[in-house]
Amino acid sequence: MADSETPAPPPGSPQRRDLTTGPVFATLFAFALPSLGVNILQSINGSINSIWIGHSLGEAALAAASNASQVMFLMFGTLFGFAMATTVLIGQHMGRRDIEAVRRTLGSALALFAIAGVATATLGWVFAPQLLHALATPRDAYPLALSYLRVIFLGMPFTFVMILLTSSLRGVGDSITPLWNAILNVSLDIVLNPILILGLGPIPAMGIAGSALATLIAGLVSVTVLVYRIYAKDLPIRLRGAELAWLKPHADVAKTILAIGFPMGASMIVMSGSMLVLIGLVNREGVDTTAAFGVMNQLWSYVSMPAVAVGSAVSAMAAQNIGAEKWDRLSKITWAGIGINTLMSFVLIVAITVFARPLMQLFLPADSPAIPIGIHMNSIVAWIYLMMGVSMIVTSVVRANGAVVVPFVMLVISAVVVRFSFAFGLYPTWRAEAIWWSSVASALTSMVLSFAYYFHGGWRKKRLVAGGAPVGTPVGEAV
């Protein structure tokens, strides 16, 4: 039953955007832009931190941070799945204007994420050496990587909570508050990094541990400010009084979050693992090809940002409309998402293609033999991000109704079966060309399968949120 004491903020208020009414294209575009801003800020922050570490502490420290980042990427990829599951649940409840169910869901999820954060921090501190050995961390970088990773793990409880809160805010239609939170977090991290790495006044120089501590402090401050803002503005996800009892995990909520979150988190792991295997083939081509691939991956990361931001916005918007039983708007949401992402990605791809040489020269000497290799691979690979974006938008819509198993299977087929068969099967003959074209084959397969499931799959028949219950149990298997 909806909360009669504290109604949802009215449509158009600064607290949230009503995603179930109004022109779909304009609403989605305005909702997705702040999410894109968050992604850009986080990438810039990572680049600046790497510059400080590399220039101030040298190659070993940079290698240490890179190894620690691999651990963090896999962990956050898994966490992303559970955060998106919460976004979908909250989005559907918000579409039904059931604020009580929104808060019940948030309470259970918050307890789960807090427990997971504490467990991760504890286990991460204890097993950090084993993780770094598993990554074959270079001997010179190992002690630095251990210090960096352990401090980062200490901040996991705050990081987990912050990720959940920002995801939940998007679920209720608020993408502005997460943007302001990201600006605060990144600004603090950028300012604190040189102070704690090099030391300033009475603050001792901490080296690479200082960089990790800067991230921890920035996270703690920003999540504290985020919680304050949620309560000061009485946002829909706040809990007060008797509502605090909902912090005890509800079995149905936990079951649904885990059922949706595991396949989505596993999808990130499959994608990362697939890329790591391809890097093994790239390394066979020599240092110039490896260097070119590394630089182009930096540039392609910016091309992929619109798909991540728009996909997240599409998922929240579709979830709200499903909750509101406005199924007729889903097609408009899907095509609007595809159009917005294609336009953004196309502009970025053209820019990188036209300015490939000067962009690569930011990372490599002007006469580096890696530059023509990078230009060639970009002419093939860059365009797959248009197809990948389409797949991400389409799967974001079906996942908004709890359909996660089939998209995961489709990902395994495209990113593992098709890509590896193409790459390893043709590598003896095509050499590096087999690597680049395997990505094209994978992206094309993913797009075709996504459309096939969207138009002919049974995902519309599922009901993730039922009747007036706080959280519904999926009807049948949520595929």
mmCIF file of N, CA, C and O in Angstrom, residues 36-68:
data_model
loop_
_atom_site.group_PDB
_atom_site.id
_atom_site.type_symbol
_atom_site.label_atom_id
_atom_site.label_comp_id
_atom_site.label_asym_id
_atom_site.label_seq_id
_atom_site.Cartn_x
_atom_site.Cartn_y
_atom_site.Cartn_z
ATOM 1 N N LEU A 36 25.621 10.006 -17.619
ATOM 2 C CA LEU A 36 26.800 10.098 -18.479
ATOM 3 C C LEU A 36 27.861 10.973 -17.826
ATOM 4 O O LEU A 36 29.058 10.662 -17.870
ATOM 5 N N GLY A 37 27.429 12.058 -17.198
ATOM 6 C CA GLY A 37 28.362 12.926 -16.493
ATOM 7 C C GLY A 37 29.086 12.196 -15.380
ATOM 8 O O GLY A 37 30.291 12.388 -15.167
ATOM 9 N N VAL A 38 28.377 11.342 -14.658
ATOM 10 C CA VAL A 38 29.003 10.550 -13.589
ATOM 11 C C VAL A 38 30.088 9.646 -14.157
ATOM 12 O O VAL A 38 31.196 9.555 -13.617
ATOM 13 N N ASN A 39 29.783 8.965 -15.266
ATOM 14 C CA ASN A 39 30.766 8.062 -15.881
ATOM 15 C C ASN A 39 32.013 8.814 -16.333
ATOM 16 O O ASN A 39 33.148 8.347 -16.155
ATOM 17 N N ILE A 40 31.811 9.976 -16.939
ATOM 18 C CA ILE A 40 32.947 10.773 -17.406
ATOM 19 C C ILE A 40 33.799 11.228 -16.232
ATOM 20 O O ILE A 40 35.039 11.149 -16.270
ATOM 21 N N LEU A 41 33.158 11.700 -15.169
ATOM 22 C CA LEU A 41 33.893 12.150 -13.985
ATOM 23 C C LEU A 41 34.726 11.020 -13.393
ATOM 24 O O LEU A 41 35.885 11.226 -13.005
ATOM 25 N N GLN A 42 34.148 9.836 -13.304
ATOM 26 C CA GLN A 42 34.877 8.704 -12.723
ATOM 27 C C GLN A 42 36.080 8.318 -13.574
ATOM 28 O O GLN A 42 37.144 7.986 -13.038
ATOM 29 N N SER A 43 35.926 8.365 -14.896
ATOM 30 C CA SER A 43 37.053 8.045 -15.779
ATOM 31 C C SER A 43 38.162 9.094 -15.668
ATOM 32 O O SER A 43 39.349 8.763 -15.614
ATOM 33 N N ILE A 44 37.767 10.368 -15.633
ATOM 34 C CA ILE A 44 38.755 11.437 -15.483
ATOM 35 C C ILE A 44 39.486 11.298 -14.155
ATOM 36 O O ILE A 44 40.712 11.467 -14.081
ATOM 37 N N ASN A 45 38.737 10.974 -13.109
ATOM 38 C CA ASN A 45 39.343 10.796 -11.790
ATOM 39 C C ASN A 45 40.392 9.686 -11.813
ATOM 40 O O ASN A 45 41.502 9.842 -11.285
ATOM 41 N N GLY A 46 40.037 8.560 -12.441
ATOM 42 C CA GLY A 46 40.996 7.458 -12.519
ATOM 43 C C GLY A 46 42.249 7.841 -13.293
ATOM 44 O O GLY A 46 43.367 7.486 -12.906
ATOM 45 N N SER A 47 42.069 8.592 -14.375
ATOM 46 C CA SER A 47 43.216 9.016 -15.179
ATOM 47 C C SER A 47 44.125 9.963 -14.389
ATOM 48 O O SER A 47 45.350 9.830 -14.407
ATOM 49 N N ILE A 48 43.510 10.928 -13.680
ATOM 50 C CA ILE A 48 44.302 11.893 -12.905
ATOM 51 C C ILE A 48 45.047 11.199 -11.782
ATOM 52 O O ILE A 48 46.233 11.488 -11.521
ATOM 53 N N ASN A 49 44.381 10.278 -11.097
ATOM 54 C CA ASN A 49 45.054 9.538 -10.031
ATOM 55 C C ASN A 49 46.244 8.747 -10.571
ATOM 56 O O ASN A 49 47.308 8.690 -9.940
ATOM 57 N N SER A 50 46.065 8.141 -11.743
ATOM 58 C CA SER A 50 47.164 7.383 -12.356
ATOM 59 C C SER A 50 48.331 8.296 -12.715
ATOM 60 O O SER A 50 49.499 7.928 -12.566
ATOM 61 N N ILE A 51 48.015 9.501 -13.179
ATOM 62 C CA ILE A 51 49.072 10.457 -13.516
ATOM 63 C C ILE A 51 49.868 10.828 -12.276
ATOM 64 O O ILE A 51 51.107 10.859 -12.296
ATOM 65 N N TRP A 52 49.171 11.110 -11.159
ATOM 66 C CA TRP A 52 49.868 11.452 -9.919
ATOM 67 C C TRP A 52 50.752 10.302 -9.442
ATOM 68 O O TRP A 52 51.911 10.499 -9.058
ATOM 69 N N ILE A 53 50.191 9.090 -9.469
ATOM 70 C CA ILE A 53 50.959 7.929 -9.007
ATOM 71 C C ILE A 53 52.157 7.693 -9.911
ATOM 72 O O ILE A 53 53.285 7.484 -9.444
ATOM 73 N N GLY A 54 51.932 7.726 -11.236
ATOM 74 C CA GLY A 54 53.017 7.456 -12.175
ATOM 75 C C GLY A 54 54.130 8.476 -12.114
ATOM 76 O O GLY A 54 55.315 8.123 -12.064
ATOM 77 N N HIS A 55 53.779 9.764 -12.090
ATOM 78 C CA HIS A 55 54.798 10.811 -12.096
ATOM 79 C C HIS A 55 55.461 11.000 -10.733
ATOM 80 O O HIS A 55 56.633 11.385 -10.660
ATOM 81 N N SER A 56 54.738 10.734 -9.654
ATOM 82 C CA SER A 56 55.278 10.975 -8.315
ATOM 83 C C SER A 56 56.010 9.763 -7.746
ATOM 84 O O SER A 56 56.989 9.913 -7.010
ATOM 85 N N LEU A 57 55.536 8.564 -8.096
ATOM 86 C CA LEU A 57 56.063 7.358 -7.450
ATOM 87 C C LEU A 57 56.721 6.380 -8.412
ATOM 88 O O LEU A 57 57.371 5.437 -7.971
ATOM 89 N N GLY A 58 56.534 6.562 -9.718
ATOM 90 C CA GLY A 58 57.228 5.729 -10.684
ATOM 91 C C GLY A 58 56.413 4.561 -11.215
ATOM 92 O O GLY A 58 55.253 4.345 -10.860
ATOM 93 N N GLU A 59 57.082 3.783 -12.078
ATOM 94 C CA GLU A 59 56.415 2.704 -12.802
ATOM 95 C C GLU A 59 55.916 1.600 -11.883
ATOM 96 O O GLU A 59 54.851 1.032 -12.087
ATOM 97 N N ALA A 60 56.709 1.262 -10.862
ATOM 98 C CA ALA A 60 56.304 0.177 -9.963
ATOM 99 C C ALA A 60 55.009 0.515 -9.245
ATOM 100 O O ALA A 60 54.117 -0.328 -9.097
ATOM 101 N N ALA A 61 54.880 1.762 -8.809
ATOM 102 C CA ALA A 61 53.650 2.179 -8.125
ATOM 103 C C ALA A 61 52.468 2.175 -9.087
ATOM 104 O O ALA A 61 51.354 1.776 -8.712
ATOM 105 N N LEU A 62 52.708 2.600 -10.316
ATOM 106 C CA LEU A 62 51.634 2.606 -11.307
ATOM 107 C C LEU A 62 51.193 1.182 -11.622
ATOM 108 O O LEU A 62 49.996 0.905 -11.756
ATOM 109 N N ALA A 63 52.157 0.271 -11.726
ATOM 110 C CA ALA A 63 51.825 -1.132 -11.951
ATOM 111 C C ALA A 63 51.050 -1.700 -10.765
ATOM 112 O O ALA A 63 50.117 -2.495 -10.933
ATOM 113 N N ALA A 64 51.419 -1.268 -9.559
ATOM 114 C CA ALA A 64 50.722 -1.728 -8.356
ATOM 115 C C ALA A 64 49.264 -1.276 -8.368
ATOM 116 O O ALA A 64 48.349 -2.055 -8.099
ATOM 117 N N ALA A 65 49.051 -0.012 -8.691
ATOM 118 C CA ALA A 65 47.689 0.509 -8.749
ATOM 119 C C ALA A 65 46.885 -0.188 -9.838
ATOM 120 O O ALA A 65 45.692 -0.470 -9.671
ATOM 121 N N SER A 66 47.539 -0.495 -10.955
ATOM 122 C CA SER A 66 46.868 -1.172 -12.059
ATOM 123 C C SER A 66 46.422 -2.572 -11.654
ATOM 124 O O SER A 66 45.302 -2.992 -11.963
ATOM 125 N N ASN A 67 47.291 -3.284 -10.942
ATOM 126 C CA ASN A 67 46.933 -4.635 -10.493
ATOM 127 C C ASN A 67 45.793 -4.601 -9.489
ATOM 128 O O ASN A 67 44.877 -5.423 -9.530
ATOM 129 N N ALA A 68 45.842 -3.641 -8.577
ATOM 130 C CA ALA A 68 44.760 -3.507 -7.602
ATOM 131 C C ALA A 68 43.456 -3.147 -8.301
ATOM 132 O O ALA A 68 42.378 -3.610 -7.910
#
